CSV table of C-alpha atoms and ligand atoms in Angstrom, one decimal:
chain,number,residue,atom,x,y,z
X,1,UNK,CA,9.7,-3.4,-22.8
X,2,UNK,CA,8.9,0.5,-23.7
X,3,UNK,CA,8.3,1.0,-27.7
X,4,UNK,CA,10.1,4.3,-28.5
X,5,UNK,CA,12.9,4.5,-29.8
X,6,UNK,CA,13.9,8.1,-28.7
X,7,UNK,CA,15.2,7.8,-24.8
X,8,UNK,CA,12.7,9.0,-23.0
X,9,UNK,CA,13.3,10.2,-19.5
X,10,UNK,CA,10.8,10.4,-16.6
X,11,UNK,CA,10.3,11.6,-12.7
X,12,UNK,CA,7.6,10.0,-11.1
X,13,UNK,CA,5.8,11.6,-7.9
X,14,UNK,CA,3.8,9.4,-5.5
X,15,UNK,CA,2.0,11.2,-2.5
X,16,UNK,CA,-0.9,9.2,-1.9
X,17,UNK,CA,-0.8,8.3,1.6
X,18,UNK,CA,2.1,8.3,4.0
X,19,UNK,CA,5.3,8.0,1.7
X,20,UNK,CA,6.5,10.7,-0.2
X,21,UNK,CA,8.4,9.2,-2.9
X,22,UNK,CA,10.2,10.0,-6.3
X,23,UNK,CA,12.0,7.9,-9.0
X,24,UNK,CA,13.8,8.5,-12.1
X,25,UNK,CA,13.0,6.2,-15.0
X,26,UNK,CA,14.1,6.0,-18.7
X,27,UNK,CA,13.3,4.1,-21.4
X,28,UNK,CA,16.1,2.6,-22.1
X,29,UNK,CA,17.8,1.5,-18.9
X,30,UNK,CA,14.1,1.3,-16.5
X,31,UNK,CA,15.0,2.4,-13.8
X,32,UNK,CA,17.9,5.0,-12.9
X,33,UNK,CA,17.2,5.6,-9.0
X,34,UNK,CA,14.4,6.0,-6.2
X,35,UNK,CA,13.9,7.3,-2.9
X,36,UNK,CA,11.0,6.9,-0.4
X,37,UNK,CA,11.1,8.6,2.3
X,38,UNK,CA,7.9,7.0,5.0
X,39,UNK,CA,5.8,8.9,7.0
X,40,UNK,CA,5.5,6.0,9.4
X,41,UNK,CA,7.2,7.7,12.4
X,42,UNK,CA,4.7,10.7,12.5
X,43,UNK,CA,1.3,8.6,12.4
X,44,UNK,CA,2.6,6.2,14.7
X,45,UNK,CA,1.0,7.5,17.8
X,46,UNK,CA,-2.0,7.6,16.5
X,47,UNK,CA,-2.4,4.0,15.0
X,48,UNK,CA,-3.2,5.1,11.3
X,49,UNK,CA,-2.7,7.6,8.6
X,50,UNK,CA,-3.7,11.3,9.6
X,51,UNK,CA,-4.8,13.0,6.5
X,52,UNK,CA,-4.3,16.1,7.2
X,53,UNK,CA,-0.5,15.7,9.2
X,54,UNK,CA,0.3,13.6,6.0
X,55,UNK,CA,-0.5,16.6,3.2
X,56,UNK,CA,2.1,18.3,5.6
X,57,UNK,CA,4.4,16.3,5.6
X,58,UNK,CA,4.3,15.9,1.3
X,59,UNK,CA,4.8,19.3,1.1
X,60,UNK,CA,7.2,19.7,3.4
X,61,UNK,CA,9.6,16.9,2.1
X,62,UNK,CA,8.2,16.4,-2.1
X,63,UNK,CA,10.5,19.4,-3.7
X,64,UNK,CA,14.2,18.4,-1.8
X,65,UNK,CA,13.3,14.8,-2.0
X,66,UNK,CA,13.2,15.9,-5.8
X,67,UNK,CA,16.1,17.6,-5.6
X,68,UNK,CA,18.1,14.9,-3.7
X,69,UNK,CA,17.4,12.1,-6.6
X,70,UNK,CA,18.1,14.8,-9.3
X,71,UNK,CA,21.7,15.5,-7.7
X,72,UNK,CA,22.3,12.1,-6.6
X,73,UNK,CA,22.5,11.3,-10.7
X,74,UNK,CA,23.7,14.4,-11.8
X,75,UNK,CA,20.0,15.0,-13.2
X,76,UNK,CA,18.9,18.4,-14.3
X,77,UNK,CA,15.0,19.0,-14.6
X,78,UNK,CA,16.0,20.0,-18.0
X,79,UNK,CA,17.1,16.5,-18.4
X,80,UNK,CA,13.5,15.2,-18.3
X,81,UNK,CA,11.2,14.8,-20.8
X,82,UNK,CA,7.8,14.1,-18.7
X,83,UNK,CA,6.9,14.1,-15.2
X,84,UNK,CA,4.2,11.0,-14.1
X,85,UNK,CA,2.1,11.8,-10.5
X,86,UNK,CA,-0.3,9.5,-8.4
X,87,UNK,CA,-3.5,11.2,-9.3
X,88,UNK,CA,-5.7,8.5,-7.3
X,89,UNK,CA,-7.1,6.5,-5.3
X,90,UNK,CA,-5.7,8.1,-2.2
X,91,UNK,CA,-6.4,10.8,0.2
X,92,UNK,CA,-7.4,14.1,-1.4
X,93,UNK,CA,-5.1,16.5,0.3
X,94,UNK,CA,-2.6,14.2,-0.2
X,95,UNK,CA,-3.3,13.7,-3.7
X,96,UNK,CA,-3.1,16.5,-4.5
X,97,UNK,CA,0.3,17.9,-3.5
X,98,UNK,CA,2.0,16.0,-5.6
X,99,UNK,CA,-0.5,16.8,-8.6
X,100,UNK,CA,0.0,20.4,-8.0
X,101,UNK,CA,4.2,20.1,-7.8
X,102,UNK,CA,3.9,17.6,-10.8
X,103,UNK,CA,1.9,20.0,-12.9
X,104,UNK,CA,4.0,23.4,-11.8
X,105,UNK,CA,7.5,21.8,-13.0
X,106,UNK,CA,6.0,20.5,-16.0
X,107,UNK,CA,4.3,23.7,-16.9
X,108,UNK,CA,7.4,25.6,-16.3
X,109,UNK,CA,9.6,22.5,-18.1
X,110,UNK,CA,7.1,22.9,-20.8
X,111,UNK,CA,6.6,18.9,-21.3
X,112,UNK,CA,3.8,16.7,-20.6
X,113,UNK,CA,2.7,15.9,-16.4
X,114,UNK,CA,1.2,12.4,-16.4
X,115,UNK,CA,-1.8,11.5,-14.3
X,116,UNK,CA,-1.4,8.0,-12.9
X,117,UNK,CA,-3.5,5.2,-11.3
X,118,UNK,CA,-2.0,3.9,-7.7
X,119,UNK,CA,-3.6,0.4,-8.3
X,120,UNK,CA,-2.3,-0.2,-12.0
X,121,UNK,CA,1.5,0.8,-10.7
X,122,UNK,CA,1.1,-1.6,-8.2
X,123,UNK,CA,-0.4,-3.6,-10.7
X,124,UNK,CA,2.7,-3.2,-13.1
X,125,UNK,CA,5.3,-3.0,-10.2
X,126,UNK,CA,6.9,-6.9,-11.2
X,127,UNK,CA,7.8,-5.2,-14.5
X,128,UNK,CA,10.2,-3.0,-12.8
X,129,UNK,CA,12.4,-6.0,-12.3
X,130,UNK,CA,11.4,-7.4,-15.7
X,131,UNK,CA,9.2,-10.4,-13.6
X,132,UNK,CA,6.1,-10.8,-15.7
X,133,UNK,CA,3.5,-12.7,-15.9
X,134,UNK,CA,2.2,-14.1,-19.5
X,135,UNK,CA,-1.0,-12.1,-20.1
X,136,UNK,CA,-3.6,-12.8,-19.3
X,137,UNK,CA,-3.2,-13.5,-15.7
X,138,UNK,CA,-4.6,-12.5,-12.4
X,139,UNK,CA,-3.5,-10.1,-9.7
X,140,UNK,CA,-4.1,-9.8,-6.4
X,141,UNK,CA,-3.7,-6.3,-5.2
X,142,UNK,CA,-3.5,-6.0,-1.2
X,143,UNK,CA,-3.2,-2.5,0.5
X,144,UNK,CA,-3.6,-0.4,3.3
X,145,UNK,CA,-6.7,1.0,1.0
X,146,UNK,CA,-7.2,-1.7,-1.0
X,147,UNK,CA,-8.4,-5.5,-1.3
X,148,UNK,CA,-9.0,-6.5,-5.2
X,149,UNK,CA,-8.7,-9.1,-7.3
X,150,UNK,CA,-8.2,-8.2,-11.6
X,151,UNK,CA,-8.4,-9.9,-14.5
X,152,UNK,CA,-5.6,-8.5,-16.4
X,153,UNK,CA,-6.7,-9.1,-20.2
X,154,UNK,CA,-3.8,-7.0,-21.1
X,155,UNK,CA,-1.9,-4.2,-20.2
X,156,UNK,CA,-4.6,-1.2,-19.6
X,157,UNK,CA,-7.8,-3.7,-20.2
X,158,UNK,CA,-8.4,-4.5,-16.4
X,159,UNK,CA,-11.7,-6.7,-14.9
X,160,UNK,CA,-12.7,-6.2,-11.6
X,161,UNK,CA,-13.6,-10.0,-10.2
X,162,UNK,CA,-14.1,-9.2,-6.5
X,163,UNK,CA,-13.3,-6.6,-3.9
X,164,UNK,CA,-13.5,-6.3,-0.2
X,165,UNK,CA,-16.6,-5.4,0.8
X,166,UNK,CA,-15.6,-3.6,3.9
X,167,UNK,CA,-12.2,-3.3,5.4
X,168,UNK,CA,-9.2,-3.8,3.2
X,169,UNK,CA,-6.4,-6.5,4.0
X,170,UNK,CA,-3.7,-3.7,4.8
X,171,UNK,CA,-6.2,-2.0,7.2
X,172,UNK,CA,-7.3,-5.3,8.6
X,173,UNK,CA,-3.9,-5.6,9.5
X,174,UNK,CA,-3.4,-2.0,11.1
X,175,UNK,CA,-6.4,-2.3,13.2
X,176,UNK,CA,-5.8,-5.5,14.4
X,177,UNK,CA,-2.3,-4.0,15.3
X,178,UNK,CA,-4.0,-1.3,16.9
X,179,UNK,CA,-5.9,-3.9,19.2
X,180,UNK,CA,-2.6,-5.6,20.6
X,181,UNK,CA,-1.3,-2.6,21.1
X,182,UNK,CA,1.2,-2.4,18.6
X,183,UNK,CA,2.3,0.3,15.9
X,184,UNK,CA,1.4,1.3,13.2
X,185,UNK,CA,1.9,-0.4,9.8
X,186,UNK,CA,0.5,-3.0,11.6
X,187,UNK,CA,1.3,-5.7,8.9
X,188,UNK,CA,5.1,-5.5,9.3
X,189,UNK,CA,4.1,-5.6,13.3
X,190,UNK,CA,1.7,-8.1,13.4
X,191,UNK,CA,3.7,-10.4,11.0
X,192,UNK,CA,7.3,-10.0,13.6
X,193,UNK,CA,4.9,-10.7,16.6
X,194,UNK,CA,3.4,-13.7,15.1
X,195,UNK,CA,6.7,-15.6,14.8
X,196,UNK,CA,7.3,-16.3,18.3
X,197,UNK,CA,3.2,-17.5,18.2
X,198,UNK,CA,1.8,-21.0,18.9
X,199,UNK,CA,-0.9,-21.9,15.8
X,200,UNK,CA,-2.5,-24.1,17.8
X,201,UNK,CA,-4.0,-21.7,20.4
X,202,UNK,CA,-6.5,-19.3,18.7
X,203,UNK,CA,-8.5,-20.0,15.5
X,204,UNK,CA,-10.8,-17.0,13.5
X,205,UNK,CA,-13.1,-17.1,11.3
X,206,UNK,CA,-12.3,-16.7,7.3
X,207,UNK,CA,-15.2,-15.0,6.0
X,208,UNK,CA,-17.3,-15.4,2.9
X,209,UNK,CA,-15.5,-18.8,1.7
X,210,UNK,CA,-18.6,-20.9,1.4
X,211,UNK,CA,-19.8,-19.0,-1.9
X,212,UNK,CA,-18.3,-20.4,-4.5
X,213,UNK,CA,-18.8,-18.4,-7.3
X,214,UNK,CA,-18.0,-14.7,-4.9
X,215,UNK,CA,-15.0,-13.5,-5.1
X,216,UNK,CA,-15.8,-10.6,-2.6
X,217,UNK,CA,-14.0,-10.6,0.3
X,218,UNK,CA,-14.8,-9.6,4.1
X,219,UNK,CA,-12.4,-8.6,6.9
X,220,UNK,CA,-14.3,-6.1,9.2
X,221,UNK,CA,-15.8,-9.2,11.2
X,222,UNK,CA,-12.6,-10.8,11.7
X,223,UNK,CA,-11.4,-7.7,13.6
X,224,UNK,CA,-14.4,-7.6,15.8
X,225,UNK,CA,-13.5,-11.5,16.5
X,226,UNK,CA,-10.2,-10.1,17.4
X,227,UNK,CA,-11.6,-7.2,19.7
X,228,UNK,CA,-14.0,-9.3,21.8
X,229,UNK,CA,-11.3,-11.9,22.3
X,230,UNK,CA,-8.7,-9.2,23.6
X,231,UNK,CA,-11.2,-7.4,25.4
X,232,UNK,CA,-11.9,-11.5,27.0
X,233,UNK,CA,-8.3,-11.9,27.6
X,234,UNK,CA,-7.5,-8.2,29.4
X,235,UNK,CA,-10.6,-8.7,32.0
X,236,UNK,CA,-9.0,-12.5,33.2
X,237,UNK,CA,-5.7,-10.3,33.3
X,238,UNK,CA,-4.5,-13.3,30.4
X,239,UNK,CA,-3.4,-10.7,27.9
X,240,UNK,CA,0.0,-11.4,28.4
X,241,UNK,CA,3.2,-11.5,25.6
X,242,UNK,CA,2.8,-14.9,25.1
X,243,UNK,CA,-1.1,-14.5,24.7
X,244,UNK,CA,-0.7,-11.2,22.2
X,245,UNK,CA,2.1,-13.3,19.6
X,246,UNK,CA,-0.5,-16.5,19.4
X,247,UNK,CA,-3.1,-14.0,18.4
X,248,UNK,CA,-1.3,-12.5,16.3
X,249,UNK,CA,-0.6,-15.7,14.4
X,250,UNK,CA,-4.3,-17.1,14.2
X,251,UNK,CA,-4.6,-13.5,13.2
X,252,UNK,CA,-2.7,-13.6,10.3
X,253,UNK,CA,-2.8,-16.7,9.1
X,254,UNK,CA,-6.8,-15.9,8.8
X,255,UNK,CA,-6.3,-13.1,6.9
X,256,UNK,CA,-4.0,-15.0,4.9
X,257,UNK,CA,-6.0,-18.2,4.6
X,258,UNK,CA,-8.6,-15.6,3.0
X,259,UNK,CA,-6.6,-14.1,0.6
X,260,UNK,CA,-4.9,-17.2,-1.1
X,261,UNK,CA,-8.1,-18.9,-1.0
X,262,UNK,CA,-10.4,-16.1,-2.6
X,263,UNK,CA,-7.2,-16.1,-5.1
X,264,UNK,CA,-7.6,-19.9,-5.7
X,265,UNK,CA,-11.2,-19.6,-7.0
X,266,UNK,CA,-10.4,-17.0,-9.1
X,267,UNK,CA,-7.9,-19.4,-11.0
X,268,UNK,CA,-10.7,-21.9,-10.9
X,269,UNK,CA,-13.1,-19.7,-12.4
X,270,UNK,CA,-11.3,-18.3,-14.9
X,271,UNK,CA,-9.0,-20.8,-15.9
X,272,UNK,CA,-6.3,-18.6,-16.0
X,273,UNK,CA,-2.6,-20.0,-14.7
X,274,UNK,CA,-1.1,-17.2,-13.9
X,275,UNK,CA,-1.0,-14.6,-10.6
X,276,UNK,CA,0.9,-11.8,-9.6
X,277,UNK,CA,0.8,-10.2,-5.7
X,278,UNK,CA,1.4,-6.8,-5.6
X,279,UNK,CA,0.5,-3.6,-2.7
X,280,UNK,CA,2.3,-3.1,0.5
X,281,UNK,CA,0.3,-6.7,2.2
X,282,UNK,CA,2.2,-8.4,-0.8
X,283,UNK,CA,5.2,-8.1,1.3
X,284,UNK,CA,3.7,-10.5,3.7
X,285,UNK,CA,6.0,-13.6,4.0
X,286,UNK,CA,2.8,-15.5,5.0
X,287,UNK,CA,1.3,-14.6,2.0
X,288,UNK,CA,4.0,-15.1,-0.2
X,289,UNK,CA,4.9,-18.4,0.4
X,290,UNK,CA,1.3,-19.9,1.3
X,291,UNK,CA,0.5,-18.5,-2.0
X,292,UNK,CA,3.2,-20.5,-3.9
X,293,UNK,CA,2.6,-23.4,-2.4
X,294,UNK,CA,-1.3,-23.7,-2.8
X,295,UNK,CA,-1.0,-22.9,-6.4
X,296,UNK,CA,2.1,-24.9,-7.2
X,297,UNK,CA,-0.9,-27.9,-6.9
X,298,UNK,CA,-2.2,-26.8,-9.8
X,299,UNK,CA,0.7,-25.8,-11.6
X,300,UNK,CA,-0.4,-22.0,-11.3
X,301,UNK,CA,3.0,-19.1,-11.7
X,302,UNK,CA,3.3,-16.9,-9.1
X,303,UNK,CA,5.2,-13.6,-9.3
X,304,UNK,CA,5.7,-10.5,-6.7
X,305,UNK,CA,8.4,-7.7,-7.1
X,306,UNK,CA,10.8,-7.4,-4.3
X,307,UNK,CA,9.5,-5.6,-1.1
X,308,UNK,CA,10.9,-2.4,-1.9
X,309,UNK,CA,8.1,-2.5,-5.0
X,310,UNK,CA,5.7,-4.2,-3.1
X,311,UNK,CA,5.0,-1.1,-0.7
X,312,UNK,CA,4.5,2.7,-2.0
X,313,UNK,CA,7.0,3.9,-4.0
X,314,UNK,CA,7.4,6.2,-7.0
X,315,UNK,CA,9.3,3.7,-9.3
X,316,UNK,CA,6.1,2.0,-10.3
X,317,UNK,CA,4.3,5.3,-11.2
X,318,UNK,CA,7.4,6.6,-13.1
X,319,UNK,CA,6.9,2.9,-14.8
X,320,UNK,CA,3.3,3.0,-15.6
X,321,UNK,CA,3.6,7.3,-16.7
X,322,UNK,CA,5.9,5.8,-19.8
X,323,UNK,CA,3.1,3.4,-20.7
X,324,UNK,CA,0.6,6.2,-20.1
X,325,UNK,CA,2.7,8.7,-22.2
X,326,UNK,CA,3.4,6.0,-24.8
X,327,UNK,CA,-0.3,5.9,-25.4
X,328,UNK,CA,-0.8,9.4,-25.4
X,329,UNK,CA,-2.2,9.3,-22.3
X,330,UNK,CA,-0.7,12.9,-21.1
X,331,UNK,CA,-1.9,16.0,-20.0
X,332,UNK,CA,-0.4,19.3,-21.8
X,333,UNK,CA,-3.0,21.5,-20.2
X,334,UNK,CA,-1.9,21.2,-16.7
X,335,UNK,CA,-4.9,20.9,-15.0
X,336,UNK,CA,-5.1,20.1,-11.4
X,337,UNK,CA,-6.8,16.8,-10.9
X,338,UNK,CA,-6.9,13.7,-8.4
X,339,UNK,CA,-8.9,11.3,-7.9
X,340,UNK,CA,-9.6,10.2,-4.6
X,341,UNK,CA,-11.9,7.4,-5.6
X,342,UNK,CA,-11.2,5.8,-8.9
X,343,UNK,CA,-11.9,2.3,-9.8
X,344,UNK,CA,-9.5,0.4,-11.5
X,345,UNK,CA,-12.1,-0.8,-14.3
X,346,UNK,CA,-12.6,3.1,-15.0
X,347,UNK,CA,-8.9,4.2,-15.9
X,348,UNK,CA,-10.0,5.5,-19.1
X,349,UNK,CA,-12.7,7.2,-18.2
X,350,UNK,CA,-10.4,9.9,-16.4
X,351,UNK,CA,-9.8,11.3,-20.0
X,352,UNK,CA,-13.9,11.5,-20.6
X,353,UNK,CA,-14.2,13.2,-17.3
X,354,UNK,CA,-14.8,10.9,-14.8
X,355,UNK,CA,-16.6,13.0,-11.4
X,356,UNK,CA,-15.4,11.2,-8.4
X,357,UNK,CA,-15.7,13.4,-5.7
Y,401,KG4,O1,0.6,-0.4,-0.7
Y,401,KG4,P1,0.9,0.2,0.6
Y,401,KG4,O2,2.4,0.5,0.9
Y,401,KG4,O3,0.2,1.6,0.8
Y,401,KG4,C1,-1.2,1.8,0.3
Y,401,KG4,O4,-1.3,2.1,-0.9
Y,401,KG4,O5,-2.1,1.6,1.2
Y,401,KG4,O6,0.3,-0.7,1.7
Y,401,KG4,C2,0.3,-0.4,3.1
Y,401,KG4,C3,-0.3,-1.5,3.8
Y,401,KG4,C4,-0.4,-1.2,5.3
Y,401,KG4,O7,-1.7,-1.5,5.7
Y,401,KG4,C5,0.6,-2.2,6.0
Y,401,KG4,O8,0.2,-2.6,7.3
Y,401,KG4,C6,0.6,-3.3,5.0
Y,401,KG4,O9,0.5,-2.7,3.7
Y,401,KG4,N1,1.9,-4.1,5.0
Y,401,KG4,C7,1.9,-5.4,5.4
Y,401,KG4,C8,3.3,-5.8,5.4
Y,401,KG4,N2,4.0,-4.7,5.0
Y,401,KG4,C9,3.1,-3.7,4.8
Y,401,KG4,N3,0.9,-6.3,5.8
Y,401,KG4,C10,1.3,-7.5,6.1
Y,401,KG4,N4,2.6,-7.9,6.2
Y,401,KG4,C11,3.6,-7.1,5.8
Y,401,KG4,N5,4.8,-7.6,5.9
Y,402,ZN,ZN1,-0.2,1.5,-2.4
């Protein structure tokens, strides 16, 4: 998979959002270990990511989480020979603590700290477990941040065919969570609830299907659907259990329905018969089987990585830093940089200095 021939060994640092995570990758085995340690139980209460409490929290846990992996395989910083960081999308404060950790050991280490792209390691996140797709092929990438589908031409040569145009799937998910009075993630909750639903019950609306050469997508009006119908439901006093899990289904299965069917165009339009699912709403179950199953019609491969890779972790941006270093794609001047919004059609550009705010 890798070129050199020289081991090469790597930390990777993601920071992001809500999971502070690290891995240990080398060239010759993949990967060695990880260890993801999730926010979840400190923005609970409040029904999403707060930036601020989760820049905390990174710095608080990023250097003994580092030290924990390290010891765990009898690693010694002087073992490594690069160190790969989220440098965007994400949330800026965030972002930022692990660029600024990932830059100071490297400085002091005196080898390269590796700027990486959250979207491409999700992107590249079947490789850890050696599932890939022939190239070209498409990928769906479904996040708490994100909702976009890419034309992968090959690995680093990335076309944007559609995006959401408001919310994204993941955050579809949380707020609709939110609204039955669940936790947060809300995918993980919505999708538990929804077992014990009745399909028949509730129907929403999938929106933007009738255009048939968009592959945009739209979720912001299916959570309004949601809210007036709860809102319905809690003035009858009819907001019961029973009432909350058949929601939750129609729900999902709309958000679903959207996603596989967005997808499904895109192998029309492009004639390309291969997709990959990858980003935490990847680990939907929903999603994962509808997915085969629609595409199996038309003969279409589907690949995903294993839930642990599907949701933020630091393997996949320990995996895509050896690419990145492999192509010389390194920085050796150690400056501080993220990149809160950064389009996955603009990779490149962060080495012609892209200014994202
Ligand atoms: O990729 P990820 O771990 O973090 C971001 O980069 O955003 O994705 C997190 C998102 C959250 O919105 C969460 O609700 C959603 O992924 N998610 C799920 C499931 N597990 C996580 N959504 C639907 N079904 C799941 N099983
Ligand atoms: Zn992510």
């Amino acid at each position: 998979m890798f070129k050199s021939k020289k081991k090469l060994c790597i930390l990777g640092i993601e920071t992001s959002c809500d999971e502070t995570a690290v891995a240990l990758m080398d060239t010759i085995e993949g990967l060695i270990a990880h260890k993801v340690f999730s926010q979840v139980s400190l923005h609970n209460k409040y029904g999403g990511v707060v930036p601020e409490l989760a820049s905390r929290d990174h710095i608080k846990k990023l250097l003994p989480l580092i030290d924990d992996l390290l010891k765990s395989q009898d690693f010694k910083l002087g073992d490594l020979d690069a160190i790969a960081y989220t440098a965007g999308p994400g949330l800026a404060g965030a972002l930022l603590v692990g660029s600024v950790i990932a830059n100071g050991l490297a400085f002091s280490l005196e080898i390269p700290a590796i700027p990486v792209h959250h979207m491409e390691a999700h992107l590249l996140a079947p490789l850890i477990e050696g599932k890939y797709s022939e190239m070209p092929f498409i990928a769906l990438l479904v996040s708490g941040g994100h909702t976009l589908l890419v034309q992968v031409n090959e690995r680093g040569s990335y076309t944007l065919l559609g995006k959401t145009l408001d919310d994204a799937a993941g955050e579809a998910f949380d707020k609709g969570a939110k609204l039955l009075g669940l936790g947060y993630p809300g995918g993980p909750a919505i999708a538990e609830l929804a077992q014990s639903g009745d399909s028949e019950t509730y129907h929403f609306p999938r929106l933007m299907m009738k255009e048939k050469h968009n592959l945009n997508f739209s979720f912001s009006g299916l959570k309004t659907a949601l809210m007036y119908k709860v809102k319905g439901l809690k003035n009858k006093e009819l907001l019961t259990d029973k009432t909350k899990a058949d929601l939750a289904l129609a729900y999902e299965k709309a958000i679903v329905d959207s996603l596989v069917q967005k997808t499904e165009l895109a192998v029309n339009l492009t004639g390309i018969q291969s997709v990959i699912i990858a980003g935490g709403v990847g680990a939907n179950n929903k999603l994962r089987n509808s997915m085969r199953q629609k595409l199996a019609e038309k003969d279409v491969k589907v690949s995903y990585p294993s839930v642990e890779f599907c949701t933020d972790n630091a393997a996949m941006i320990a995996l895509t830093g050896l690419f990145n270093y492999q192509k010389g794609m390194h920085n050796i001047d150690y400056k501080i940089e993220v990149h809160p919004r950064w389009s996955i059609d603009k990779i490149d550009q962060r080495f012609h200095g892209i200014n994202d705010g």
